[in-house]
């Protein structure tokens, strides 16, 4: 018997009664899919899964991406799993430490950004009983709904420019990686592929301009909309427990990791990413 327990915040629900180590039947999957479209973020607590089980469940949502850094932080034999971690072994990081501490929607710089992302908590940093390393989610559909009509009308025909080589990150992308992602324009207001619900598709670091708009004016609009999306009333913070499996819908929510921990507090996550379609 599956139970969906809403977080009570702008996004997120817990799914109770599903063991992801077992095959998920069609009826259960239909309930999960409906809850996913409704809440944008789903958490399955107390899971104990293998790499193969992670990949098998994620693949029910769609075809999986292989990250461009899989050669560095993938798992041997399972390149669909990308390791996010602050742990080093033999002096080398075993995963990506800074996988997304800025607000973002996964792979929004690609022509076809990621549809969904799944993160499984293998190790969670705990300092004197306090859990660190949470992940925040901002509901960009609720943020769109809350805009005044004049702003909705203004931005509906506009397209954001996502130029991977220009995005504001502490470490600039390697030229060969930037070459994989030429600049692309996506609607500032996109529609959910299943429900049609509209959401804001703009963030400070990845949205580098607006098509046919002067840079200064575009920057002001991008910043105003991006800051609106992450207002506290639209945000849910997931505080991880070991064994949590969290999946999020990149059309409905933006997210960021909170880097408030360091060794000896260890964080180890396995991530899969589901391919998506061009936003419309
Ligand atoms: C991500 O942005 O994909 C990772 C989020 C996290 O590590 O909490």
Coordinates of C-alpha atoms and ligand atoms in Angstrom, one line a residue:
X1 CA 0.0 0.0 0.0
X2 CA 1.6 3.3 -1.2
X3 CA 1.1 6.4 0.9
X4 CA 2.1 9.9 -0.3
X5 CA 2.8 12.4 2.5
X6 CA 3.2 16.0 1.3
X7 CA 6.0 17.9 3.0
X8 CA 3.7 20.9 3.7
X9 CA 6.1 23.2 1.9
X10 CA 5.9 24.5 -1.6
X11 CA 7.4 21.3 -3.0
X12 CA 8.1 17.7 -1.9
X13 CA 6.4 14.6 -0.6
X14 CA 7.5 11.4 1.0
X15 CA 6.5 8.1 -0.6
X16 CA 5.9 5.5 2.1
X17 CA 5.5 1.7 1.4
X18 CA 7.9 1.3 -1.6
X19 CA 11.0 -0.8 -1.5
X20 CA 13.2 0.3 -4.4
X21 CA 15.3 -2.9 -4.1
X22 CA 12.3 -4.7 -5.5
X23 CA 10.7 -4.4 -8.9
X24 CA 8.1 -1.6 -8.8
X25 CA 4.8 -2.8 -10.2
X26 CA 2.7 -0.8 -12.7
X27 CA 0.1 0.4 -10.3
X28 CA 2.7 1.6 -7.8
X29 CA 4.7 3.3 -10.6
X30 CA 1.5 5.1 -11.7
X31 CA 1.0 6.5 -8.2
X32 CA 4.7 7.5 -8.0
X33 CA 4.4 9.3 -11.4
X34 CA 1.3 11.2 -10.4
X35 CA 2.8 12.3 -7.1
X36 CA 6.0 13.3 -9.0
X37 CA 4.0 15.5 -11.3
X38 CA 2.2 17.0 -8.4
X39 CA 5.0 17.6 -5.8
X40 CA 8.1 18.0 -8.0
X41 CA 10.3 16.3 -5.4
X42 CA 9.7 12.8 -3.9
X43 CA 11.7 11.1 -1.1
X44 CA 11.8 7.4 -0.3
X45 CA 13.3 6.9 3.1
X46 CA 15.2 3.9 4.5
X47 CA 16.2 2.5 1.2
X48 CA 19.0 -0.1 0.9
X49 CA 19.8 -0.4 -2.8
X50 CA 22.6 -1.5 -5.0
X51 CA 24.0 0.5 -8.0
X52 CA 22.0 -1.8 -10.3
X53 CA 18.8 -1.2 -8.4
X54 CA 19.4 2.6 -8.5
X55 CA 19.8 2.4 -12.3
X56 CA 16.8 0.1 -12.8
X57 CA 14.4 2.3 -10.9
X58 CA 15.7 5.5 -12.5
X59 CA 15.4 4.0 -15.9
X60 CA 11.6 3.6 -15.4
X61 CA 11.4 7.4 -15.7
X62 CA 13.4 7.5 -18.9
X63 CA 16.7 7.0 -20.6
X64 CA 19.7 7.9 -18.5
X65 CA 22.4 10.4 -19.2
X66 CA 26.1 9.7 -18.9
X67 CA 27.7 12.7 -17.3
X68 CA 30.6 14.4 -19.2
X69 CA 32.7 13.8 -16.1
X70 CA 31.8 10.1 -15.8
X71 CA 35.3 9.1 -16.6
X72 CA 36.3 10.9 -13.4
X73 CA 33.4 10.3 -11.0
X74 CA 31.4 7.4 -12.6
X75 CA 31.2 4.0 -11.1
X76 CA 33.1 1.2 -13.0
X77 CA 30.6 -0.8 -15.0
X78 CA 27.7 1.7 -14.2
X79 CA 28.6 5.0 -15.9
X80 CA 25.0 6.2 -15.4
X81 CA 25.8 6.6 -11.7
X82 CA 27.7 9.8 -11.0
X83 CA 29.3 10.1 -7.5
X84 CA 28.9 13.3 -5.5
X85 CA 31.2 13.3 -2.5
X86 CA 33.8 15.2 -0.4
X87 CA 35.6 11.9 0.3
X88 CA 39.2 11.4 -1.0
X89 CA 40.9 8.0 -1.4
X90 CA 44.6 7.7 -2.0
X91 CA 44.7 11.5 -2.3
X92 CA 42.1 11.6 -5.1
X93 CA 38.5 12.8 -4.8
X94 CA 36.1 9.9 -5.4
X95 CA 33.3 12.2 -6.5
X96 CA 32.4 15.7 -7.5
X97 CA 32.4 17.9 -4.4
X98 CA 30.8 21.0 -5.9
X99 CA 28.1 19.4 -8.0
X100 CA 25.6 22.3 -7.7
X101 CA 25.8 24.7 -4.8
X102 CA 24.2 27.5 -6.9
X103 CA 20.5 27.4 -7.8
X104 CA 20.1 25.5 -11.1
X105 CA 18.0 23.1 -13.1
X106 CA 20.1 20.1 -14.3
X107 CA 21.7 20.5 -17.7
X108 CA 19.6 23.6 -18.6
X109 CA 22.5 24.7 -20.8
X110 CA 21.8 21.7 -23.1
X111 CA 19.5 21.7 -26.1
X112 CA 17.6 18.9 -24.3
X113 CA 18.0 19.5 -20.5
X114 CA 17.5 16.7 -18.0
X115 CA 14.0 15.7 -17.2
X116 CA 14.6 14.3 -13.7
X117 CA 17.4 13.6 -11.3
X118 CA 17.7 10.9 -8.6
X119 CA 20.0 11.1 -5.6
X120 CA 20.6 8.3 -3.1
X121 CA 22.3 9.0 0.2
X122 CA 25.0 6.5 0.9
X123 CA 26.7 8.6 3.6
X124 CA 25.4 11.8 5.2
X125 CA 27.6 14.3 7.1
X126 CA 26.6 14.6 10.8
X127 CA 28.3 17.0 13.2
X128 CA 27.5 16.2 16.9
X129 CA 24.0 14.9 16.0
X130 CA 23.3 17.8 13.5
X131 CA 22.8 16.7 9.9
X132 CA 24.5 18.9 7.4
X133 CA 24.7 18.9 3.6
X134 CA 21.0 19.4 2.8
X135 CA 19.6 20.2 -0.6
X136 CA 17.1 23.0 -1.2
X137 CA 14.4 22.9 -3.9
X138 CA 12.5 26.0 -5.2
X139 CA 9.2 25.5 -6.9
X140 CA 9.5 27.5 -10.1
X141 CA 5.8 26.7 -11.1
X142 CA 4.5 28.1 -7.8
X143 CA 6.8 31.1 -8.4
X144 CA 5.3 31.6 -11.9
X145 CA 1.8 31.4 -10.6
X146 CA 2.5 34.1 -8.0
X147 CA 3.8 36.6 -10.6
X148 CA 1.6 39.6 -11.5
X149 CA -0.2 39.3 -14.8
X150 CA 1.8 42.2 -16.3
X151 CA 5.1 40.3 -15.7
X152 CA 3.6 37.0 -17.0
X153 CA 2.6 38.8 -20.2
X154 CA 6.0 40.4 -20.6
X155 CA 8.0 37.3 -20.2
X156 CA 5.8 34.7 -22.0
X157 CA 7.2 35.4 -25.5
X158 CA 10.9 35.7 -24.3
X159 CA 13.7 33.2 -24.5
X160 CA 16.6 32.9 -22.1
X161 CA 20.1 32.3 -23.5
X162 CA 22.0 29.6 -21.8
X163 CA 25.7 29.9 -22.8
X164 CA 27.7 27.2 -21.0
X165 CA 31.0 28.9 -21.7
X166 CA 29.8 32.1 -20.0
X167 CA 28.0 30.7 -17.0
X168 CA 29.1 32.1 -13.7
X169 CA 31.0 29.4 -11.9
X170 CA 34.1 29.4 -9.6
X171 CA 35.9 27.1 -12.1
X172 CA 35.5 27.9 -15.8
X173 CA 34.5 24.9 -18.0
X174 CA 37.2 23.1 -20.0
X175 CA 37.0 24.2 -23.7
X176 CA 36.3 20.6 -24.8
X177 CA 33.3 20.4 -22.5
X178 CA 32.0 23.9 -23.5
X179 CA 32.2 22.8 -27.1
X180 CA 29.7 20.0 -26.3
X181 CA 27.1 22.6 -25.3
X182 CA 26.8 25.5 -27.7
X183 CA 24.7 28.5 -26.6
X184 CA 21.0 27.6 -26.6
X185 CA 17.8 29.6 -26.2
X186 CA 14.9 28.2 -24.1
X187 CA 11.6 29.8 -23.2
X188 CA 11.6 31.8 -19.9
X189 CA 8.2 30.3 -19.2
X190 CA 8.1 26.6 -20.0
X191 CA 5.3 24.1 -19.8
X192 CA 5.4 20.8 -18.0
X193 CA 5.7 17.8 -20.4
X194 CA 2.9 15.9 -18.6
X195 CA 0.7 18.4 -16.9
X196 CA 1.2 21.5 -19.1
X197 CA 1.7 23.6 -15.9
X198 CA 3.8 26.7 -16.5
X199 CA 7.0 27.3 -14.6
X200 CA 9.8 29.9 -14.7
X201 CA 12.9 28.8 -16.5
X202 CA 15.5 31.3 -15.4
X203 CA 18.4 31.4 -12.8
X204 CA 21.2 33.8 -12.1
X205 CA 24.3 31.7 -13.1
X206 CA 23.2 29.6 -16.1
X207 CA 20.9 32.1 -17.8
X208 CA 23.4 34.4 -19.4
X209 CA 21.1 36.6 -21.4
X210 CA 17.7 37.1 -23.0
X211 CA 17.3 36.8 -26.8
X212 CA 16.9 40.2 -28.5
X213 CA 17.3 42.2 -25.3
X214 CA 20.2 44.4 -24.3
X215 CA 22.5 42.7 -21.8
X216 CA 22.0 45.3 -19.0
X217 CA 18.2 45.1 -19.2
X218 CA 18.4 41.3 -19.5
X219 CA 20.6 41.0 -16.4
X220 CA 18.1 43.0 -14.4
X221 CA 15.2 40.8 -15.5
X222 CA 17.1 37.6 -15.0
X223 CA 18.1 38.6 -11.5
X224 CA 14.6 39.8 -10.5
X225 CA 13.0 36.6 -11.7
X226 CA 15.7 34.3 -10.3
X227 CA 15.5 35.9 -6.9
X228 CA 11.7 35.7 -7.0
X229 CA 11.8 31.9 -7.6
X230 CA 14.0 31.3 -4.5
X231 CA 11.9 33.3 -2.0
X232 CA 11.4 31.3 1.2
X233 CA 7.7 30.6 0.5
X234 CA 8.7 28.6 -2.6
X235 CA 11.5 26.6 -1.0
X236 CA 11.6 23.1 0.5
X237 CA 14.8 22.0 2.2
X238 CA 15.6 18.3 2.2
X239 CA 17.6 17.3 5.3
X240 CA 19.1 14.0 4.3
X241 CA 19.1 10.7 6.2
X242 CA 21.3 7.8 5.2
X243 CA 19.2 5.6 2.8
X244 CA 17.1 8.5 1.4
X245 CA 16.4 8.2 -2.3
X246 CA 15.2 11.6 -3.6
X247 CA 14.0 12.3 -7.2
X248 CA 13.2 15.7 -8.6
X249 CA 11.5 17.1 -11.6
X250 CA 13.8 19.7 -13.3
X251 CA 10.9 21.3 -15.0
X252 CA 9.1 22.1 -11.7
X253 CA 11.9 22.8 -9.3
X254 CA 15.3 24.3 -9.2
X255 CA 17.8 23.1 -6.6
X256 CA 21.1 23.7 -4.8
X257 CA 23.3 21.8 -2.5
X258 CA 24.3 23.4 0.8
X259 CA 28.1 23.1 1.3
X260 CA 28.1 23.5 5.1
X261 CA 30.2 20.4 5.9
X262 CA 33.7 19.2 5.6
X263 CA 35.8 16.2 6.4
X264 CA 35.8 14.3 8.7
X265 CA 32.1 14.6 8.1
X266 CA 31.6 12.5 4.9
X267 CA 28.9 12.9 2.3
X268 CA 28.5 10.3 -0.4
X269 CA 25.7 10.4 -2.9
X270 CA 24.9 8.3 -6.1
X271 CA 23.2 10.4 -8.8
X272 CA 21.4 9.4 -12.0
X273 CA 20.0 11.9 -14.5
X274 CA 17.1 11.2 -16.9
X275 CA 17.2 12.7 -20.4
X276 CA 14.6 15.2 -21.3
X277 CA 13.2 17.0 -24.3
X278 CA 13.6 20.6 -25.6
X279 CA 11.6 22.9 -23.2
X280 CA 8.5 24.4 -24.8
Ligands
LIG1 C1 23.0 18.2 -7.7 O1 22.9 19.4 -7.9 O2 22.9 17.5 -8.6 C2 23.5 17.7 -6.4 C3 22.7 18.2 -5.2 C4 23.3 17.7 -3.9 O3 24.4 17.2 -3.9 O4 22.6 17.9 -2.9

